[in-house]
Amino acid sequence: MNAVEAATLTFLAFAIAGTLPAVAIAGQSGATPPLAILVGAVETAMAGVCALVIASTILPWFLLISVLGALLSLPSLIRRHRRQPVAERSAHRSSQIPSIATMTALVLTLAVCLVPLRVPSVGWDARAIWLLRSSWFLQGHEYLLFAMRDATQSGLIAHASYPPLVSTAAALSWQLTGNHSDRLGVVVVTLLNASATLATAWVIVEIGRIAGRKQEPQRRARFAELIGAVCAVLFVLVAFDVFGPFATNGYADPLWSMAAAGAIGYGLILPCSRRNVGAAAILLAVSGLTKTEGTATAIILVILISTRYALDVVWPRLHEPPDLVPRHRLMVAGRALWPVTACCTAAIVCLSLWPALVKVLHTARDVNTSGSRQGTWGSRWHETVTAIAPYLHLLLLAVPVAVVSGLVLSRLRSDLGLGNDLWAWLGLLGGMVVVAAAYVSGPGNTAFWLLTSVHRTTMFPVTAAWLIIAVWTVLALVSLGAPKAQVSAPEEVS
Amino acid sequence: MPSSGEALHQSSRQWTSGNQVCDRPHADLLFRYFQADMDQPQAPSDDGCSRVSHRRRIVRILTTIALAVTTLVGLTYSSIRSVQGVTSRSSSRHQVQWQQDVSYWSCLAIEARGLVVPGERVEIDKQGLASKVILEKTVGGWTRLVSSAQNPSAILALENDHSERSCLGSVVVEYPPGSRLRGPPEKIGSGGSDPGTNSLPATPL
């Protein structure tokens, strides 16, 4: 089986395994196919954990977890199907054409961005870390445990304890298809990058549609949707410019960066809803299971998303109903808060499982998180800022755009139910601070570390900044296309 | 006693309707403009303030147009750069270079598999960082890499060789355990053939 056939079969397996859980978690939308694939990839990571901790190889665990995932999703799907009125279902079906057209445009754009896949490039880290570990996962429990624990085996690559998703996805593709080649591994990682990009781009499409729903006549609504689709296409192209050669040579950085940016989109930009927070949860799982900095960023995003949802739940209860005494209002608000708190705690625990597991199993220590430090706090801080700054010149555009847009378009933004832009900026800053803190407080020589990684660790803030810019672009164009009365909500004028 | 929100609304209404408030200094007007009223709907007015609200509307529209143009130019410029990057990275020159990379690693893997079997306890030559890294990448996924104190069954090393059987000037060789790489190798890898000089593409880190 050649790499193309093998990758197709692998992604079919991911999609089949992930569809029911993805629909149960994030509902049905244009983002369902990429989210289903990403859920499939998360299931391979869970299978990898089981193979490491318990026994056997990755494939049997993947099959078991897929079946369990589908079974656990069924009650939620049946409940939702029963609740949805028949008329709404048929209306939903009839409104699929714009979604399909938009998805086709996005997939074609992605196809253009994936043309470099015809070059069989395998990146340095891809061969030395990600695909090497895939071979470990491929060989099952005993070998995997030896390789992860033994300092000689894992001493050179130095990142044995990195989260498993990229390696397990490639390992599953090898085991499933019998094609044990670096080429297939790279294609699988690249297609995962593409899936995360597609899911994130759908945030922009969704904003166009939300704006369209508030527009009359139909022509204006279609115009708003078209703006969303066009900006999403541009975002996909721009994302692959940010990733550069790392998009198609097997590196894990584009995947965690894009997944975290997508989580900002669904969790901090789109309106608060179960569907959106579900999509954010899937993307946070991908980010957290892909790379250590992705795990740290995902934890920060979980806290931010939970805070936004908590405020969304608590705020109305503190003000309504007006006849309740303040103490009762607080009690009502507190009762409404516990599901958000529980979900936040569960998400943080899940994201911390892999780092805890590698400690418990005494795997070889990671050079990025252990060992002695060189330089002072001040010198490391200076080196870090000097190295990071050239990669963040986009902020010179994004910050003024956000400030001016906040002044001019914030009203439209809140009318559409979108989150305040500050949430997205907090997410972006959180990820940046995590990375900068790792460089400053981490071990070893910062200068060398920065030289070999800063262009990749800054992918997340740059991608998130482009997402913020794209969202404001949609809002600005919608605002220009809409009649004045619709842009400004008249209800607050007395 | 009005709440702060009501007070804000009251003052903003006053600003849009009262002549004396319209005559405030420009800086103050600008501040209030952005602070509370920039994005507010315009109250109909038939006095001197209609000029201000008209101007305000024009400023708002012009700002939005400037925003839309700026962001669209940014997105489009980066999209064009992206397409240029994609075209450059998928050129036939890159394809030939990376095909050589594939042949090189495949050659090394074939030679190594001729010397040791999967799961075997192997020590790799640690005398040169380059050869150590290359051997780790070649056999690190299917042999058990151990130190000399952990009873390896073979020591693998890379040696210079420019014959037909070499992998771009190198060949994988096996030394007996405990030999400390002295004397001739016990076995020389075979089966792979990628002769020539090392012209592999630069791998971005």
XYZ file of C-alpha atoms in Angstrom:
699
model
C 0.000 0.000 0.000
C 1.532 3.340 -1.005
C 1.596 6.396 1.258
C -1.462 8.053 -0.307
C -3.630 4.935 -0.014
C -2.341 4.274 3.499
C -3.006 7.868 4.612
C -6.523 7.705 3.137
C -7.247 4.485 5.005
C -5.839 5.952 8.234
C -7.954 9.090 8.015
C -11.004 7.043 7.188
C -10.353 5.091 10.383
C -9.906 8.331 12.353
C -13.114 9.764 10.920
C -15.138 6.612 11.594
C -13.798 6.383 15.137
C -14.289 10.077 15.838
C -17.578 10.993 14.163
C -20.075 9.954 16.844
C -18.063 11.395 19.762
C -17.382 14.595 17.771
C -21.091 15.079 17.003
C -22.010 14.284 20.611
C -19.461 16.764 21.961
C -19.564 19.565 19.393
C -22.842 19.072 17.524
C -23.255 18.922 13.775
C -21.690 21.673 11.682
C -19.270 22.202 8.839
C -16.468 21.660 11.324
C -17.656 18.142 12.137
C -15.425 16.280 9.603
C -12.123 17.860 10.760
C -13.181 17.619 14.394
C -14.072 13.940 13.921
C -10.606 13.276 12.478
C -9.023 15.092 15.414
C -11.116 13.072 17.876
C -9.826 9.938 16.100
C -6.274 11.209 16.636
C -6.997 11.888 20.318
C -8.249 8.292 20.574
C -4.907 7.056 19.181
C -3.170 9.019 21.955
C -5.423 7.351 24.522
C -4.630 3.999 22.908
C -0.924 4.840 23.155
C -1.294 5.587 26.856
C -3.047 2.237 27.389
C -0.318 0.416 25.439
C 2.330 2.136 27.564
C 0.667 1.546 30.915
C -1.139 -1.785 30.507
C -0.138 -4.098 27.652
C -0.338 -4.882 23.943
C 0.104 -2.600 20.939
C -1.758 0.487 19.855
C -4.260 -0.946 17.322
C -6.326 -3.182 19.645
C -6.616 -0.352 22.166
C -7.637 2.058 19.425
C -10.419 -0.275 18.298
C -11.628 -0.737 21.868
C -11.553 2.992 22.649
C -13.333 3.805 19.375
C -16.156 1.391 20.161
C -16.407 2.681 23.732
C -16.406 6.288 22.496
C -19.210 5.551 20.038
C -21.271 3.740 22.673
C -20.835 6.527 25.206
C -21.892 9.088 22.598
C -25.118 7.304 21.657
C -27.308 8.402 24.623
C -26.419 12.049 24.072
C -27.082 11.790 20.326
C -30.424 10.051 20.802
C -31.484 12.615 23.409
C -30.574 15.475 21.086
C -32.359 13.864 18.119
C -35.549 13.450 20.150
C -35.438 17.033 21.406
C -34.992 18.557 17.955
C -38.339 19.186 16.239
C -38.878 17.528 12.844
C -39.416 20.894 11.127
C -36.057 22.135 12.419
C -34.350 19.002 11.136
C -35.709 19.419 7.615
C -34.842 23.147 7.663
C -31.334 22.203 8.758
C -31.029 19.794 5.848
C -32.192 22.385 3.329
C -29.595 24.921 4.542
C -26.647 22.612 3.885
C -25.758 23.948 0.414
C -23.814 27.066 1.536
C -21.974 24.922 4.102
C -20.971 22.411 1.467
C -19.863 25.168 -0.922
C -17.801 26.839 1.820
C -16.271 23.551 2.910
C -15.382 22.756 -0.716
C -13.640 26.138 -1.067
C -11.708 25.554 2.151
C -10.694 22.023 1.178
C -9.518 23.213 -2.253
C -7.463 25.957 -0.576
C -5.962 23.377 1.749
C -5.176 21.193 -1.256
C -3.152 24.070 -2.710
C -1.315 24.508 0.592
C -0.536 20.786 0.701
C 1.133 20.693 -2.725
C 4.603 20.598 -1.049
C 3.654 17.124 0.169
C 4.776 15.851 -3.226
C 8.302 16.565 -1.948
C 9.219 13.714 0.410
C 10.768 15.947 3.081
C 11.179 14.604 6.601
C 12.125 17.262 9.150
C 14.901 16.890 11.692
C 12.598 16.605 14.712
C 10.169 14.476 12.738
C 12.824 11.803 12.213
C 14.637 12.252 15.534
C 11.637 12.585 17.844
C 8.143 12.104 16.506
C 8.573 9.203 14.082
C 11.254 7.543 16.195
C 8.745 7.438 19.045
C 6.108 6.173 16.594
C 8.342 3.141 16.090
C 8.401 2.650 19.858
C 4.612 2.821 20.068
C 4.363 0.425 17.115
C 6.283 -2.266 18.973
C 4.020 -2.409 21.970
C 4.109 -2.244 25.739
C 7.365 -3.928 26.677
C 9.598 -2.226 24.137
C 7.820 1.114 24.628
C 8.340 1.046 28.376
C 12.014 0.152 27.947
C 12.578 2.898 25.382
C 10.785 5.567 27.409
C 12.613 4.677 30.614
C 16.103 3.888 29.420
C 18.371 6.903 29.389
C 20.553 5.457 26.605
C 17.633 4.840 24.275
C 15.972 8.172 24.859
C 19.101 10.101 25.784
C 19.816 11.448 22.344
C 16.418 12.558 21.227
C 15.910 13.982 24.707
C 12.142 14.332 24.434
C 10.883 10.861 25.266
C 8.339 12.351 27.615
C 6.687 14.638 25.035
C 2.915 14.125 24.751
C 2.019 11.189 22.514
C -0.586 12.263 19.915
C 1.601 12.874 16.857
C 3.631 9.699 17.415
C 0.621 7.514 18.164
C -1.272 8.764 15.088
C 1.669 7.822 12.866
C 2.164 4.510 14.712
C -1.481 3.598 14.187
C -1.239 4.371 10.483
C 1.785 2.064 10.212
C 0.143 -0.752 12.131
C -3.160 -0.387 10.292
C -1.680 -0.329 6.796
C 1.568 -2.259 7.117
C 3.404 0.667 5.501
C 6.144 1.483 8.033
C 7.659 4.517 6.302
C 8.645 7.983 7.453
C 6.821 9.279 4.406
C 3.468 7.972 5.651
C 4.178 9.371 9.119
C 4.824 12.821 7.657
C 1.676 12.676 5.507
C -0.427 11.725 8.544
C 0.969 14.591 10.650
C 0.469 17.031 7.763
C -3.151 15.991 7.304
C -3.721 16.441 11.043
C -2.331 19.982 10.694
C -4.758 20.519 7.823
C -7.685 19.193 9.878
C -6.899 21.551 12.765
C -6.605 24.461 10.304
C -9.947 23.582 8.729
C -11.667 23.384 12.118
C -10.209 26.762 13.128
C -11.091 28.423 9.823
C -14.676 27.346 10.417
C -14.811 29.800 13.337
C -14.561 32.630 10.789
C -17.198 31.029 8.568
C -19.452 30.709 11.610
C -19.043 34.416 12.441
C -20.128 35.325 8.897
C -23.189 33.147 9.346
C -24.079 34.587 12.733
C -23.852 38.068 11.221
C -25.917 36.861 8.250
C -28.712 35.626 10.498
C -29.184 39.183 11.776
C -29.388 40.671 8.294
C -32.417 41.320 6.131
C -33.026 40.822 3.251
C -31.670 37.414 2.296
C -29.200 39.024 -0.122
C -27.419 40.812 2.733
C -27.389 37.626 4.791
C -25.719 35.773 1.928
C -23.223 38.628 1.595
C -22.249 38.282 5.275
C -21.835 34.517 4.847
C -19.717 35.084 1.757
C -17.463 37.481 3.670
C -16.984 34.836 6.354
C -16.104 32.200 3.754
C -13.638 34.459 1.913
C -11.885 35.490 5.132
C -11.710 31.823 6.191
C -10.027 30.940 2.882
C -7.522 33.779 3.388
C -6.914 32.595 6.962
C -6.067 29.073 5.726
C -3.537 30.485 3.250
C -2.033 32.786 5.883
C -1.756 29.927 8.399
C 0.356 27.916 5.971
C 2.553 30.976 5.477
C 3.086 31.068 9.252
C 3.920 27.348 9.348
C 6.295 27.498 6.375
C 8.154 24.237 5.678
C 7.063 22.823 9.050
C 3.497 22.399 7.776
C 4.483 19.477 5.580
C 7.613 17.915 7.090
C 6.234 16.121 10.131
C 6.773 18.713 12.873
C 4.245 18.868 15.714
C 4.332 22.645 16.271
C 1.748 23.614 13.628
C -0.721 21.109 15.084
C -0.651 22.320 18.692
C -0.500 25.975 17.629
C -3.478 25.729 15.314
C -5.479 23.599 17.740
C -4.898 26.139 20.525
C -5.839 29.021 18.199
C -8.981 27.092 17.256
C -9.807 26.654 20.943
C -9.564 30.438 21.300
C -11.963 30.755 18.372
C -14.588 28.342 19.676
C -14.154 28.988 23.380
C -13.370 32.695 23.608
C -14.683 34.289 20.407
C -17.830 32.455 19.276
C -20.974 32.860 21.426
C -21.214 30.791 24.595
C -22.904 27.499 23.742
C -22.509 23.839 24.536
C -21.593 23.133 20.908
C -18.837 25.724 20.802
C -17.320 24.750 24.123
C -17.403 21.125 22.934
C -15.420 22.012 19.811
C -12.996 23.997 21.988
C -12.598 20.958 24.252
C -11.659 18.725 21.310
C -9.078 21.234 20.083
C -7.686 21.709 23.596
C -7.277 17.937 23.891
C -5.349 17.914 20.597
C -3.160 20.827 21.678
C -2.510 19.355 25.110
C -1.645 15.897 23.797
C 0.690 17.155 21.056
C 3.479 19.092 22.761
C 4.513 20.216 26.233
C 4.005 23.911 25.476
C 0.638 22.943 23.990
C -0.309 21.311 27.306
C 0.612 24.429 29.281
C -1.220 26.710 26.836
C -4.261 24.417 26.853
C -4.463 24.610 30.658
C -4.418 28.414 30.504
C -7.111 28.386 27.817
C -9.253 26.004 29.893
C -9.101 28.482 32.772
C -9.985 31.419 30.494
C -12.839 29.621 28.740
C -14.224 28.449 32.083
C -14.048 31.992 33.465
C -15.902 33.346 30.428
C -18.590 30.678 30.712
C -18.810 31.130 34.481
C -19.394 34.856 34.054
C -21.936 34.111 31.348
C -23.806 31.797 33.705
C -23.464 33.838 36.875
C -24.036 37.359 35.571
C -27.735 37.023 34.591
C -28.487 35.149 37.809
C -27.051 37.952 39.893
C -29.423 40.418 38.248
C -32.553 38.345 37.665
C -35.090 37.768 39.020
C -35.281 41.171 40.647
C -37.459 40.042 43.574
C -34.763 37.783 45.118
C -32.713 39.047 48.035
C -28.969 39.351 47.312
C -28.090 36.290 49.430
C -30.490 34.116 47.449
C -29.177 35.502 44.203
C -25.663 34.502 45.229
C -26.874 30.998 46.094
C -28.637 30.644 42.737
C -25.508 31.885 40.978
C -23.315 29.525 42.992
C -25.513 26.553 42.118
C -25.329 27.459 38.431
C -21.564 27.693 38.660
C -20.712 24.176 39.731
C -21.008 22.456 36.281
C -18.523 24.970 34.846
C -16.188 24.456 37.794
C -16.478 20.678 37.491
C -15.769 20.745 33.730
C -12.796 23.072 34.257
C -11.330 20.829 36.967
C -11.895 17.687 34.889
C -10.228 19.283 31.849
C -7.181 20.362 33.853
C -6.893 16.899 35.414
C -7.120 15.256 31.953
C -4.472 17.594 30.524
C -2.178 16.893 33.474
C -2.485 13.110 33.135
C 0.315 12.619 30.602
C 2.880 14.769 32.464
C 1.926 12.930 35.676
C 2.153 9.562 33.948
C 5.676 10.117 32.616
C 6.742 11.064 36.147
C 5.111 7.984 37.684
C 6.645 5.687 35.065
C 10.079 7.250 35.609
C 10.629 7.922 31.930
C 13.889 9.527 30.875
C 14.049 13.191 31.824
C 13.440 15.840 29.202
C 16.362 18.211 28.665
C 13.899 21.079 28.271
C 12.487 20.620 31.748
C 15.414 19.262 33.761
C 19.092 19.910 34.347
C 21.119 22.917 35.353
C 20.521 26.457 34.111
C 23.080 28.650 32.412
C 22.923 32.419 32.774
C 21.051 34.713 35.099
C 17.335 35.523 35.083
C 18.103 38.910 33.592
C 20.363 37.622 30.816
C 17.933 34.851 29.902
C 15.018 37.294 29.873
C 16.925 39.671 27.606
C 17.919 36.860 25.237
C 14.349 35.567 25.154
C 12.768 38.928 24.373
C 15.406 39.704 21.736
C 14.854 36.353 20.030
C 11.050 36.327 20.183
C 10.436 39.941 19.110
C 11.302 39.552 15.381
C 8.719 36.800 15.027
C 5.924 38.882 16.524
C 5.972 41.866 14.166
C 2.416 40.916 13.217
C 1.358 42.344 16.581
C 2.218 45.784 15.181
C -0.778 45.282 12.904
C -2.980 43.183 15.181
C -2.871 45.429 18.270
C -3.882 48.696 16.521
C -6.525 46.829 14.517
C -7.936 45.341 17.713
C -7.911 48.695 19.544
C -9.588 50.642 16.735
C -12.025 47.818 15.996
C -12.847 47.602 19.672
C -13.803 51.264 19.595
C -15.744 51.184 16.355
C -17.189 47.679 16.141
C -17.493 46.406 19.691
C -21.207 47.166 19.657
C -21.765 44.989 16.593
C -19.574 42.317 18.138
C -21.597 42.152 21.330
C -24.882 42.297 19.380
C -23.794 39.157 17.549
C -23.087 37.481 20.904
C -19.357 37.158 20.224
C -16.945 37.223 23.138
C -15.094 40.415 23.967
C -11.827 40.613 22.029
C -9.933 40.870 25.309
C -10.640 37.180 25.953
C -8.843 36.200 22.754
C -5.948 38.503 23.603
C -5.697 36.991 27.079
C -5.488 33.548 25.460
C -2.783 34.726 23.075
C -0.815 36.397 25.865
C -1.211 33.330 28.087
C 0.414 31.106 25.451
C 3.193 33.631 24.887
C 3.915 33.989 28.589
C 4.122 30.197 29.003
C 6.685 29.889 26.230
C 8.707 32.896 27.394
C 8.651 31.639 30.990
C 9.941 28.242 29.831
C 12.874 29.883 28.037
C 13.692 32.119 30.998
C 13.265 29.608 33.804
C 14.212 26.428 31.938
C 17.529 24.592 32.023
C 20.533 24.719 29.713
C 21.724 27.401 27.352
C 18.855 29.701 26.335
C 20.647 31.133 23.316
C 20.969 27.715 21.634
C 17.483 26.702 22.691
C 16.003 29.902 21.263
C 18.036 29.622 18.068
C 16.654 26.165 17.335
C 13.051 26.628 18.391
C 11.764 30.188 18.706
C 10.506 30.321 15.105
C 8.255 27.369 15.923
C 7.172 28.244 19.463
C 5.911 31.628 18.217
C 3.563 29.985 15.729
C 0.757 29.984 18.276
C 0.626 33.732 19.048
C 1.023 34.575 15.366
C -1.765 32.198 14.307
C -4.018 33.485 17.087
C -3.272 37.088 16.059
C -4.261 36.287 12.460
C -7.471 34.736 13.741
C -8.238 37.919 15.689
C -7.511 40.027 12.596
C -9.690 37.806 10.393
C -12.595 38.068 12.847
C -12.390 41.882 12.871
C -12.176 41.872 9.068
C -15.456 39.961 8.848
C -17.102 42.337 11.327
C -15.802 45.446 9.554
C -17.049 44.252 6.157
C -20.395 43.146 7.576
C -20.743 46.517 9.279
C -20.103 48.310 5.984
C -22.512 46.084 4.099
C -25.314 46.361 6.628
C -27.768 49.252 6.829
C -27.087 51.616 9.721
C -30.081 50.566 11.775
C -28.917 46.955 11.825
C -25.330 47.662 12.737
C -26.353 49.705 15.741
C -28.811 48.069 18.033
C -31.653 50.501 18.603
C -33.028 48.943 21.766
C -30.812 50.932 24.134
C -31.862 54.285 22.737
C -34.646 55.901 24.631
C -30.060 58.281 42.482
C -29.357 56.951 38.996
C -26.964 54.021 38.555
C -23.661 54.588 36.801
C -25.048 53.028 33.602
C -28.063 55.292 33.608
C -25.854 58.305 34.300
C -23.699 57.352 31.319
C -26.714 57.036 29.058
C -28.097 60.310 30.370
C -24.848 62.148 29.762
C -24.437 60.629 26.322
C -27.971 61.698 25.383
C -27.278 65.128 26.737
C -24.173 65.311 24.591
C -26.007 64.435 21.427
C -28.900 66.796 22.050
C -27.689 69.750 24.099
C -26.021 72.652 22.311
C -23.810 73.564 25.243
C -22.360 70.068 25.347
C -21.722 70.108 21.614
C -19.518 73.126 22.138
C -17.095 71.239 24.383
C -13.397 71.385 23.469
C -12.360 68.962 20.754
C -10.206 66.750 23.005
C -13.023 66.192 25.451
C -15.454 65.600 22.642
C -13.127 63.054 21.092
C -12.681 61.276 24.396
C -16.409 61.038 25.009
C -16.903 60.080 21.393
C -14.826 56.940 21.773
C -15.672 56.367 25.397
C -19.417 56.130 25.151
C -20.909 57.163 21.905
C -18.756 56.193 18.965
C -20.645 53.040 18.298
C -23.984 54.176 19.645
C -26.972 54.723 17.405
C -27.627 58.256 16.370
C -30.537 60.011 17.990
C -32.488 62.134 15.513
C -31.688 65.785 16.035
C -32.864 68.936 14.353
C -30.516 71.396 16.039
C -26.814 72.231 15.568
C -25.803 68.783 16.790
C -26.992 67.133 13.572
C -23.758 68.341 12.006
C -21.801 66.633 14.772
C -23.718 63.389 14.436
C -23.315 63.462 10.679
C -19.599 64.031 11.061
C -19.459 61.289 13.639
C -21.161 58.881 11.278
C -18.743 59.722 8.507
C -15.754 59.247 10.821
C -17.153 55.929 11.928
C -17.697 54.720 8.379
C -14.268 55.944 7.258
C -12.613 54.226 10.223
C -14.408 50.989 9.426
C -13.414 51.243 5.769
C -9.798 51.878 6.785
C -9.935 48.873 9.101
C -11.428 46.612 6.467
C -8.891 47.726 3.861
C -5.921 47.385 6.238
C -6.848 43.915 7.421
C -7.784 42.718 3.949
C -4.480 43.986 2.556
C -2.650 42.213 5.391
C -4.493 38.947 4.829
C -4.125 39.112 1.053
C -0.426 39.995 1.172
C 0.304 37.071 3.495
C -1.839 34.772 1.360
C 0.186 35.686 -1.724
C 3.402 35.073 0.223
C 1.994 31.728 1.310
C 1.270 30.675 -2.266
C 4.788 31.776 -3.299
C 6.225 29.704 -0.428
C 4.142 26.689 -1.417
C 5.331 26.995 -5.038
C 8.960 27.316 -3.985
C 8.820 24.370 -1.569
C 7.240 22.081 -4.131
C 9.706 22.809 -6.922
C 11.306 19.925 -8.776
C 14.722 20.940 -7.384
C 13.409 20.373 -3.856
C 11.851 17.127 -4.947
C 15.167 15.782 -6.292
C 17.049 16.903 -3.157
C 14.595 15.301 -0.763
C 14.453 12.135 -2.838
C 18.209 11.864 -2.207
C 17.499 12.256 1.505
C 14.993 9.381 1.366
C 17.493 7.165 -0.512
C 20.229 7.957 2.022
C 18.185 7.003 5.090
C 16.762 3.974 3.363
C 20.299 2.839 2.450
C 21.458 3.186 6.071
C 18.398 1.285 7.369
C 18.994 -1.600 4.947
C 22.648 -1.853 5.969
C 21.807 -1.732 9.681
C 19.092 -4.372 9.312
C 21.666 -6.620 7.706
C 23.793 -6.383 10.848
C 21.369 -6.482 13.777
C 17.846 -7.781 14.273
C 14.878 -5.880 15.760
C 14.902 -5.847 19.555
C 18.640 -6.665 19.779
C 20.669 -4.888 22.480
C 22.973 -2.576 20.591
C 25.534 0.022 21.594
C 26.191 2.830 19.153
C 29.451 4.602 18.525
C 29.472 7.790 20.574
C 32.794 9.141 19.342
C 31.313 11.662 16.918
C 28.075 13.521 17.533
C 27.054 13.335 13.877
C 27.484 9.576 13.575
C 25.820 9.077 16.959
C 22.751 11.056 15.879
C 22.586 9.371 12.468
C 22.809 5.897 14.007
C 20.249 6.756 16.664
C 17.824 7.860 13.971
C 18.589 4.752 11.911
C 18.253 2.037 14.553
C 16.753 3.846 17.590
C 13.213 2.865 16.663
C 13.652 -0.913 16.517
C 16.748 -1.978 18.483
C 17.372 -1.588 22.211
C 20.090 0.984 22.605
C 22.185 0.261 25.672
C 25.454 1.425 27.154
C 28.589 -0.736 27.225
C 27.831 -1.623 30.866
C 24.443 -3.103 29.877
C 25.841 -6.056 27.885
C 25.235 -5.072 24.262
C 25.451 -7.820 21.668
C 27.026 -5.517 19.089
C 28.472 -2.063 18.641
C 27.399 -0.143 15.544
C 29.463 2.624 13.997
C 29.598 4.654 10.801
C 32.762 4.559 8.737
C 33.873 6.441 5.673
C 33.578 4.409 2.505
C 33.265 5.695 -1.017
C 32.553 2.404 -2.728
C 29.369 1.469 -4.595
C 27.872 -0.084 -1.449
C 28.147 3.113 0.594
C 25.405 5.500 1.660
C 26.691 8.868 0.412
C 30.220 8.088 1.579
C 29.366 6.210 4.805
C 28.777 2.615 5.661
C 27.335 1.012 8.815
C 29.742 -1.393 10.459
C 29.537 -3.747 13.455
C 32.187 -4.260 16.093
C 32.125 -7.024 18.703
C 31.081 -5.913 22.197
C 33.952 -4.721 24.370
C 36.216 -4.066 21.389
C 36.140 -0.280 21.929
C 36.088 0.114 18.135
C 39.679 -1.073 17.838
C 40.824 -3.134 14.903
C 38.802 -3.970 11.817
C 35.000 -4.201 12.113
C 33.490 -7.647 12.533
C 30.869 -7.069 9.828
C 30.246 -4.403 7.221
C 26.707 -3.438 6.289
C 25.519 -4.454 2.860
C 22.454 -4.367 0.684
C 22.163 -0.599 0.513
C 23.703 1.383 -2.281
C 23.577 5.146 -2.548
C 27.021 6.129 -3.790
C 28.139 9.694 -4.201
C 28.987 12.594 -1.954
C 26.796 14.029 0.747
C 24.503 16.526 -0.964
C 21.508 16.252 1.305
C 19.134 19.196 1.611
C 19.531 21.479 4.597
C 17.031 20.393 7.216
C 15.439 23.313 9.061
C 15.474 22.745 12.828
